[in-house]
XYZ file of C-alpha atoms in Angstrom:
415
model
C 30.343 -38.998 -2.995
C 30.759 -35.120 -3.492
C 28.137 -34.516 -0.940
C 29.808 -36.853 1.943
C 32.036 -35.447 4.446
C 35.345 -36.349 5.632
C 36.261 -37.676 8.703
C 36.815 -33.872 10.071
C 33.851 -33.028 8.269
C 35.856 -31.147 5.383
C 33.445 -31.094 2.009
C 34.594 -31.218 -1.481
C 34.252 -27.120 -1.447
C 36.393 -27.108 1.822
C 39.061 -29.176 0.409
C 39.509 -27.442 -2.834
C 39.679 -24.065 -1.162
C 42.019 -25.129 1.130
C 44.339 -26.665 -1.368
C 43.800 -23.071 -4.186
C 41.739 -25.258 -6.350
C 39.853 -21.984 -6.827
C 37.554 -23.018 -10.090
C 37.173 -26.604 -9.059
C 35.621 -24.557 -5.978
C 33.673 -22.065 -7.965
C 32.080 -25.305 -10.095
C 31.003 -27.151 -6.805
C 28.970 -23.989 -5.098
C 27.084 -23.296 -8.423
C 26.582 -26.939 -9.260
C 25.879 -28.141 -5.259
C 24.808 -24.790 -3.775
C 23.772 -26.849 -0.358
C 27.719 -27.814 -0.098
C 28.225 -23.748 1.233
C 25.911 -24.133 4.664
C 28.093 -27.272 5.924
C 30.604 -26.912 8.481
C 33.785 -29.041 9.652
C 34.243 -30.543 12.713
C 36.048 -27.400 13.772
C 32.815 -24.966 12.553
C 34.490 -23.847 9.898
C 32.567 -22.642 6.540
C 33.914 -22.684 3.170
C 33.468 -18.852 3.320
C 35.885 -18.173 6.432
C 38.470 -20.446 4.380
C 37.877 -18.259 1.465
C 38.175 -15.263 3.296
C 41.255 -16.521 5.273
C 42.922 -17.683 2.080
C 42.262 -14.076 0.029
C 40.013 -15.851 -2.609
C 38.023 -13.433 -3.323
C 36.064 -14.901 -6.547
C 35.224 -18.084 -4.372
C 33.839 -15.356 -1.230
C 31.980 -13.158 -4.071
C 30.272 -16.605 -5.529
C 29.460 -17.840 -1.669
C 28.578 -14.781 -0.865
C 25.721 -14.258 -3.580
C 24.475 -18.079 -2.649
C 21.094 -17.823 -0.631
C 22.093 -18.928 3.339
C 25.692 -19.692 2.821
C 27.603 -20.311 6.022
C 30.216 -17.843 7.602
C 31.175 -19.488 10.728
C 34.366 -20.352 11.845
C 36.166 -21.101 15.002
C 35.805 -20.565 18.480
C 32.701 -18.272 17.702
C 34.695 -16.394 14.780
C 33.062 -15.705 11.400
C 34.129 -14.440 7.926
C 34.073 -11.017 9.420
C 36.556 -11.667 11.880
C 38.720 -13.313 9.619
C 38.746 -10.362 7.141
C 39.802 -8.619 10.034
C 42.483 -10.774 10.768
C 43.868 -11.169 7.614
C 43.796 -7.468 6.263
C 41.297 -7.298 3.669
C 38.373 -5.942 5.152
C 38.514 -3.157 3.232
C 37.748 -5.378 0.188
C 34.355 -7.042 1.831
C 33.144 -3.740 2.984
C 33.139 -2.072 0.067
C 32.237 -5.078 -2.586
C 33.942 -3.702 -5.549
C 32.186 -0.485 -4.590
C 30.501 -0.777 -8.276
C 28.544 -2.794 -7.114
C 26.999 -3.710 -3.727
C 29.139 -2.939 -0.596
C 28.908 -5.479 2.134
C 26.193 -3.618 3.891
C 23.954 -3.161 1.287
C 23.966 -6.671 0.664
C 23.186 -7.483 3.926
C 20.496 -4.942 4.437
C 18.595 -6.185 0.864
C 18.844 -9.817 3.316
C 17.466 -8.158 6.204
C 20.920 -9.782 8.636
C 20.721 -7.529 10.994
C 23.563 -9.109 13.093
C 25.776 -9.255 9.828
C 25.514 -4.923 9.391
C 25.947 -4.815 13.942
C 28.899 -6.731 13.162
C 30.454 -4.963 10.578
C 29.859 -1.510 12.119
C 31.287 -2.905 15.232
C 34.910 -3.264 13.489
C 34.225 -0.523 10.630
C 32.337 2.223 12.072
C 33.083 4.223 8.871
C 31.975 1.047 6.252
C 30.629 2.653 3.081
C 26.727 2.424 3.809
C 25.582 3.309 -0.301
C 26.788 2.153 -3.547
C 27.259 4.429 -6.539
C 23.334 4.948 -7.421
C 22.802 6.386 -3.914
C 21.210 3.983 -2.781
C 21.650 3.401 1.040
C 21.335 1.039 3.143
C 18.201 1.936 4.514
C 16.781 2.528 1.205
C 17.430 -1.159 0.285
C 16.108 -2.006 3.603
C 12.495 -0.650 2.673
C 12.652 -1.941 -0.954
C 12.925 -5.421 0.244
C 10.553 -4.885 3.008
C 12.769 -5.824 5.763
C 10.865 -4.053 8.776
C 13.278 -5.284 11.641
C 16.497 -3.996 9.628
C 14.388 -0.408 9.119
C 13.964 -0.243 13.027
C 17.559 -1.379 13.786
C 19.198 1.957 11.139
C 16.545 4.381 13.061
C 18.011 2.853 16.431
C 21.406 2.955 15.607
C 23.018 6.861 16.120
C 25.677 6.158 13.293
C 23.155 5.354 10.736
C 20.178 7.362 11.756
C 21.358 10.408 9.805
C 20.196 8.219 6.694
C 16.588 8.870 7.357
C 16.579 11.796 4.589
C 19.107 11.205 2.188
C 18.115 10.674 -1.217
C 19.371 8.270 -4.279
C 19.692 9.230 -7.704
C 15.897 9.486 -8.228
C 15.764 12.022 -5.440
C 14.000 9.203 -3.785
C 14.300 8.768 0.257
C 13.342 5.655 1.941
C 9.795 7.566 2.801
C 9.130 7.410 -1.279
C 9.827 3.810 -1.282
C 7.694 2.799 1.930
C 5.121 5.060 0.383
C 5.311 3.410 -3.216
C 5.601 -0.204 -1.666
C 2.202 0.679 0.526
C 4.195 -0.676 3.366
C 2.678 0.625 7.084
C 4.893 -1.285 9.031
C 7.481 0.515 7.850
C 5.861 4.157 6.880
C 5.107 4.191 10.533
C 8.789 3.427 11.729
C 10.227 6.275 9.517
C 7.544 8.829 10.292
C 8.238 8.170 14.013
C 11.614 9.532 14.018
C 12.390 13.202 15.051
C 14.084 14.216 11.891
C 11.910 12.915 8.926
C 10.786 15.570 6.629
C 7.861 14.289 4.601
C 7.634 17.250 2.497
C 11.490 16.404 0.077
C 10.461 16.286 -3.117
C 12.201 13.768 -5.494
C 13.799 14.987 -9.371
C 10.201 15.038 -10.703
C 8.871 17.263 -7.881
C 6.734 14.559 -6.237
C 6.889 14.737 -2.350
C 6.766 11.075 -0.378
C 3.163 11.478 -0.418
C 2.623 11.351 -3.865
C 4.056 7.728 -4.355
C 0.364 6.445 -3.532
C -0.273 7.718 -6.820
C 1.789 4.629 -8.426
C 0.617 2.051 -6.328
C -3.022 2.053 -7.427
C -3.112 -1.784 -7.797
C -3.218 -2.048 -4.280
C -5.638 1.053 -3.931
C -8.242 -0.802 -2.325
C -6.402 -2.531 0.074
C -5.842 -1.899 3.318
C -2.087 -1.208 3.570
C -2.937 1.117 0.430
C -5.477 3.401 2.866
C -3.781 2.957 5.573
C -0.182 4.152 4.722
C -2.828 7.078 3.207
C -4.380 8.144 6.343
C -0.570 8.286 8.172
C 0.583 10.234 5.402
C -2.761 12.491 5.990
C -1.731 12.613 9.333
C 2.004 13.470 9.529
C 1.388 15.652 6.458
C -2.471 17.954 6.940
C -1.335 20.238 4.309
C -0.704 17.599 1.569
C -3.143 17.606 -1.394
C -4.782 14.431 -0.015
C -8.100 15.272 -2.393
C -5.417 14.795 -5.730
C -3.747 12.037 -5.043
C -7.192 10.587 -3.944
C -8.920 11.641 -6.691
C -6.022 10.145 -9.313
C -6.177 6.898 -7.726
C -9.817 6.317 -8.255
C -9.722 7.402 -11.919
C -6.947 5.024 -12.454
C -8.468 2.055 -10.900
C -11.880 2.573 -12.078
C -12.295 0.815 -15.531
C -10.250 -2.168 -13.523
C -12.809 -2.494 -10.438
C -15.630 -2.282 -12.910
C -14.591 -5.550 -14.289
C -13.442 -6.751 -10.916
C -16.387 -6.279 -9.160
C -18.394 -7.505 -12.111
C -16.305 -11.054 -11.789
C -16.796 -10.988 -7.849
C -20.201 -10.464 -7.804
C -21.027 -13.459 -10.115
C -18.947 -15.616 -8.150
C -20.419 -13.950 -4.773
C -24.305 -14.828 -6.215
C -23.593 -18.012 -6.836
C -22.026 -19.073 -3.282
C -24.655 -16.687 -1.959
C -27.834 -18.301 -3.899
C -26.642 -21.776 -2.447
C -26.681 -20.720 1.195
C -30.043 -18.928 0.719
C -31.558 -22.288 -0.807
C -30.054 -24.110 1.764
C -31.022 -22.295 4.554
C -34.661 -21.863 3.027
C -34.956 -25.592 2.533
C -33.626 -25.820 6.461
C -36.218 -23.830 7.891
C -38.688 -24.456 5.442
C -38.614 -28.338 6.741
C -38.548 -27.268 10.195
C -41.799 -25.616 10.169
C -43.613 -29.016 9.685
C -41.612 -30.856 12.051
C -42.335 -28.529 15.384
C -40.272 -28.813 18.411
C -42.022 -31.208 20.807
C -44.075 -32.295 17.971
C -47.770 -32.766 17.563
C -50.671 -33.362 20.552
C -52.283 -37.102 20.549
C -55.429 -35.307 22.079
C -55.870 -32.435 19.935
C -55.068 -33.495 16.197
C -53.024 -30.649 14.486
C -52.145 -28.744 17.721
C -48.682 -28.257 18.424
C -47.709 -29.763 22.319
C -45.872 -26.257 22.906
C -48.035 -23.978 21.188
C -49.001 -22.169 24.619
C -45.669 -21.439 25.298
C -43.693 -18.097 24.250
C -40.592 -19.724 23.042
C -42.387 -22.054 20.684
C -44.244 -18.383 19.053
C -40.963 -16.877 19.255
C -39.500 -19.943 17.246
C -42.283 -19.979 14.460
C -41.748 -15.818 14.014
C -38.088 -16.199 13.538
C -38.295 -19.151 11.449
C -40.898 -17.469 9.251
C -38.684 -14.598 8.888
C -35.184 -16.609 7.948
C -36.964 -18.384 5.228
C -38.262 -15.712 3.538
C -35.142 -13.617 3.621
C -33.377 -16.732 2.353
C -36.042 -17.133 0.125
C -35.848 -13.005 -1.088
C -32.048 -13.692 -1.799
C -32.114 -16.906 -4.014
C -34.702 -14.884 -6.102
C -32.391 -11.832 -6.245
C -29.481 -13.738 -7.116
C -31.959 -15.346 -10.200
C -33.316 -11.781 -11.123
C -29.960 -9.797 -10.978
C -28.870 -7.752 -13.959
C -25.202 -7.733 -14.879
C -24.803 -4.934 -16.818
C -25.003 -1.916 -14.990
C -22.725 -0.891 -12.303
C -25.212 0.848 -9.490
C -27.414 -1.610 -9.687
C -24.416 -4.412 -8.775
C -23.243 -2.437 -5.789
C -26.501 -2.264 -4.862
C -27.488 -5.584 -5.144
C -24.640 -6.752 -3.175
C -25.252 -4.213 -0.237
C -29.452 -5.454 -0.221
C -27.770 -9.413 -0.536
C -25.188 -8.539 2.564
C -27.970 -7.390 4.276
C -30.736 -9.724 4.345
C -28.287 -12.969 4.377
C -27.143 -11.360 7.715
C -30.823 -10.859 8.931
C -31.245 -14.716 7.638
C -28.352 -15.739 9.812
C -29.638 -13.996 13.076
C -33.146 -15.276 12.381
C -32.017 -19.272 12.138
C -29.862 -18.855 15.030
C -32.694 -17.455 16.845
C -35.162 -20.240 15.770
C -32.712 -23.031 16.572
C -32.219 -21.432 20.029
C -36.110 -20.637 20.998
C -36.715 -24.168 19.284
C -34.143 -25.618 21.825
C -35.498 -24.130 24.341
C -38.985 -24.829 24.038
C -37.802 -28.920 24.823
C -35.374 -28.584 27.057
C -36.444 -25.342 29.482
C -38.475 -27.494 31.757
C -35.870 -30.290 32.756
C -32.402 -28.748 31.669
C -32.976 -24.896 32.021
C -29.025 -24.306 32.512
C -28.550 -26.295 29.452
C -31.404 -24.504 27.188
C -29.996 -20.921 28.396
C -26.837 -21.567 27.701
C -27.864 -22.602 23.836
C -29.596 -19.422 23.821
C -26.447 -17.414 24.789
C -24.402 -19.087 22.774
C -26.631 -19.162 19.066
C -27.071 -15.302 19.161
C -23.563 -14.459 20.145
C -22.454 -15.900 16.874
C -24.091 -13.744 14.504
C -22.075 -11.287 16.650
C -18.993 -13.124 16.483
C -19.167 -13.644 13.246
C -19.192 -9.387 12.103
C -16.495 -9.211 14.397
C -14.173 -11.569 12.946
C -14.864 -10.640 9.416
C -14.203 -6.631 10.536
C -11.759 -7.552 12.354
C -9.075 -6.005 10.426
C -10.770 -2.665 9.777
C -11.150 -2.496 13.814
C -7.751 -3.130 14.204
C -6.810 -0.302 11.593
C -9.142 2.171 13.332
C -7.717 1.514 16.575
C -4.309 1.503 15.674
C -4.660 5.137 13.637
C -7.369 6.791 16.016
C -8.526 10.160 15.525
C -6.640 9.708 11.656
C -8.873 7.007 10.694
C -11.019 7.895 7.475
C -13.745 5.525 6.866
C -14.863 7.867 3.807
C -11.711 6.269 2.130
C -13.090 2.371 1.565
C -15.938 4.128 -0.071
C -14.214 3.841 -3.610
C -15.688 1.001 -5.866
């Protein structure tokens, strides 16, 4: 019953605002939450009542509920009706010891909330007593679109190099939160300075440092390399050099973990594709001459020697991996990035080479009466080895075209 609506579609939360029922109200949003996104029959929310009525406890608790409702009337919202009823001054600043209104709405990325409160309070307090701005909070909670909206807007661009208590400007955040997105948007604006250093010192740059758990990531490097770039005279060698002793003892294990699990998927795709091609060299395409007992039908032919070469070659490079997987040692570090750069290797030269026997084998049956048919088998089986490097580089090639002349391939070298 507390969940129906009326026949203007007033809820319980509506009614008890309306009538000053003000902890009745309070009990319903933090006991039926959903009850603050409905709207009457006239769109209004329970927040707009609130707000209308000066209950300011009720807005507070609707306020901190995730996607409450602030429509009202012919297009209106809580905003308007703050601004109708005198107490705007109240939302915008929050209880200014804690959150004003646009902080809270830039740590919810509501972009339209912050246009609309800067449209009727051009002066609204924009950081809360820590310093922290609104374009600080932005970054911390990795809300890209409300970063590009502060840069665009003239009033709030001026934010770009203020710092918080810490000393800390939104650049130290993006920087610490290995964010590009958003490293990128403050970096392209005419007035950052990447070199403010924060109460310990440390420029923007230097927040890599702290983030070494994503150190081999790619956001990680490439937030690095656009730091390298807006910043050549940063000491790019320390901070480089502190990350990898930091995450050393950690990859050591890691890549100890991965490369069991890697040998084991690996071993059963070698075995399987040695088994494949091992099969297929006693079952020839075209099969065996009634005439000539033991002769292949195609063995004149160029595809058919093309096919046995290549299917020699995949199964015993399948055949090399299964027994590397068997003979690996675990212990020693060198010899496990090793092994998994020889293992790469040869299980891509096994993949070409079956692909290449399965085309030429093709081929060899169907050239003389479908020779469209058998060229376009070939095309397609040795494009996908080729397909398949590209998709799984994919994002690296994205990441060198999008940084250019800045990319450092020299960085993805740490283990």
């Amino acid at each position: 019953m507390i969940l129906k609506s009326d026949i203007n579609g007033d809820t319980a939360i509506h009614h008890a605002i309306r009538h000053g029922h003000n902890e009745l109200a309070l009990t319903l949003i933090r006991e039926w939450p959903d009850l603050s996104q409905r709207v009457n029959n006239y769109n209004e929310s329970a927040m707009y009542i609130a707000v209308m009525r000066d209950f300011d406890d009720v807005f507070k608790k609707l306020w901190d509920t995730d996607l409450s409702n602030h429509n009202g009337p012919y297009d209106d919202n809580a905003l308007h009706a703050a601004v109708k009823n005198a107490n705007l001054g109240y939302l915008l600043n929050g209880g200014l010891e804690e959150n004003p209104l646009l902080i809270s709405a830039s740590s919810r990325g509501n972009v339209d909330i912050a246009r609309e409160i800067l449209m009727h309070c051009p002066d609204a307090p924009y950081c809360n007593r820590a310093g922290t701005t609104i374009l600080h909070q932005a970054v911390i909670d990795g809300h890209v679109k409300f970063v590009d909206f502060i840069l665009q807007t003239r009033q709030l661009d001026k934010l770009i190099n203020i710092r918080d208590s810490k000393g800390r400007t939104a650049l130290h955040y993006g920087v610490e939160k290995c964010n590009p997105k958003i490293v990128r948007a403050l970096l392209s604006h005419k007035d950052i300075d990447v070199k403010v250093y924060d109460n310990l010192g440390r420029p923007a740059f230097w927040q890599l440092i702290e983030a070494t758990d994503s150190a081999k990531s790619l956001n990680w490097n490439e937030v690095f390399m656009l730091m390298s770039k807006a910043d050549p005279k940063a000491t790019t060698f320390y901070v480089r050099q502190v990350a990898m002793k930091k995450i050393t003892v950690k990859s050591k294990e890691e890549i100890k973990s991965l490369t069991a699990t890697y040998t084991k998927t690996t071993s059963l795709v070698a075995i399987l594709i040695a088994t494949i091609t091992f099969a297929v060299a006693f079952s020839l395409p075209g099969g065996y001459s009634i005439y000539h007992e033991g002769r292949p039908v195609m063995a004149g032919k160029l595809a058919f020697k093309a096919f046995l070469i290549s299917d020699t070659l995949a199964m015993c490079s399948s055949l090399a991996v299964a027994f590397l997987c068997i003979l690996a040692r675990w212990e020693d570090l060198e010899f496990l990035l090793y092994y998994r750069f020889v293992i790469n290797k040869l299980m891509w030269f096994a993949l070409m080479a079956t692909n290449v026997a399965f085309a030429t084998g093709l081929y060899t049956v169907l050239a003389r009466r479908h020779l469209w048919l058998a060229i376009l088998i070939c095309i397609l089986s040795v494009c996908l080895p080729f397909l398949t490097y590209l998709m799984g580089n994919w994002p690296m090639l994205m990441l060198r075209y999008r940084l250019g002349p800045a990319f450092k391939s020299n960085l993805f070298d740490m283990p």
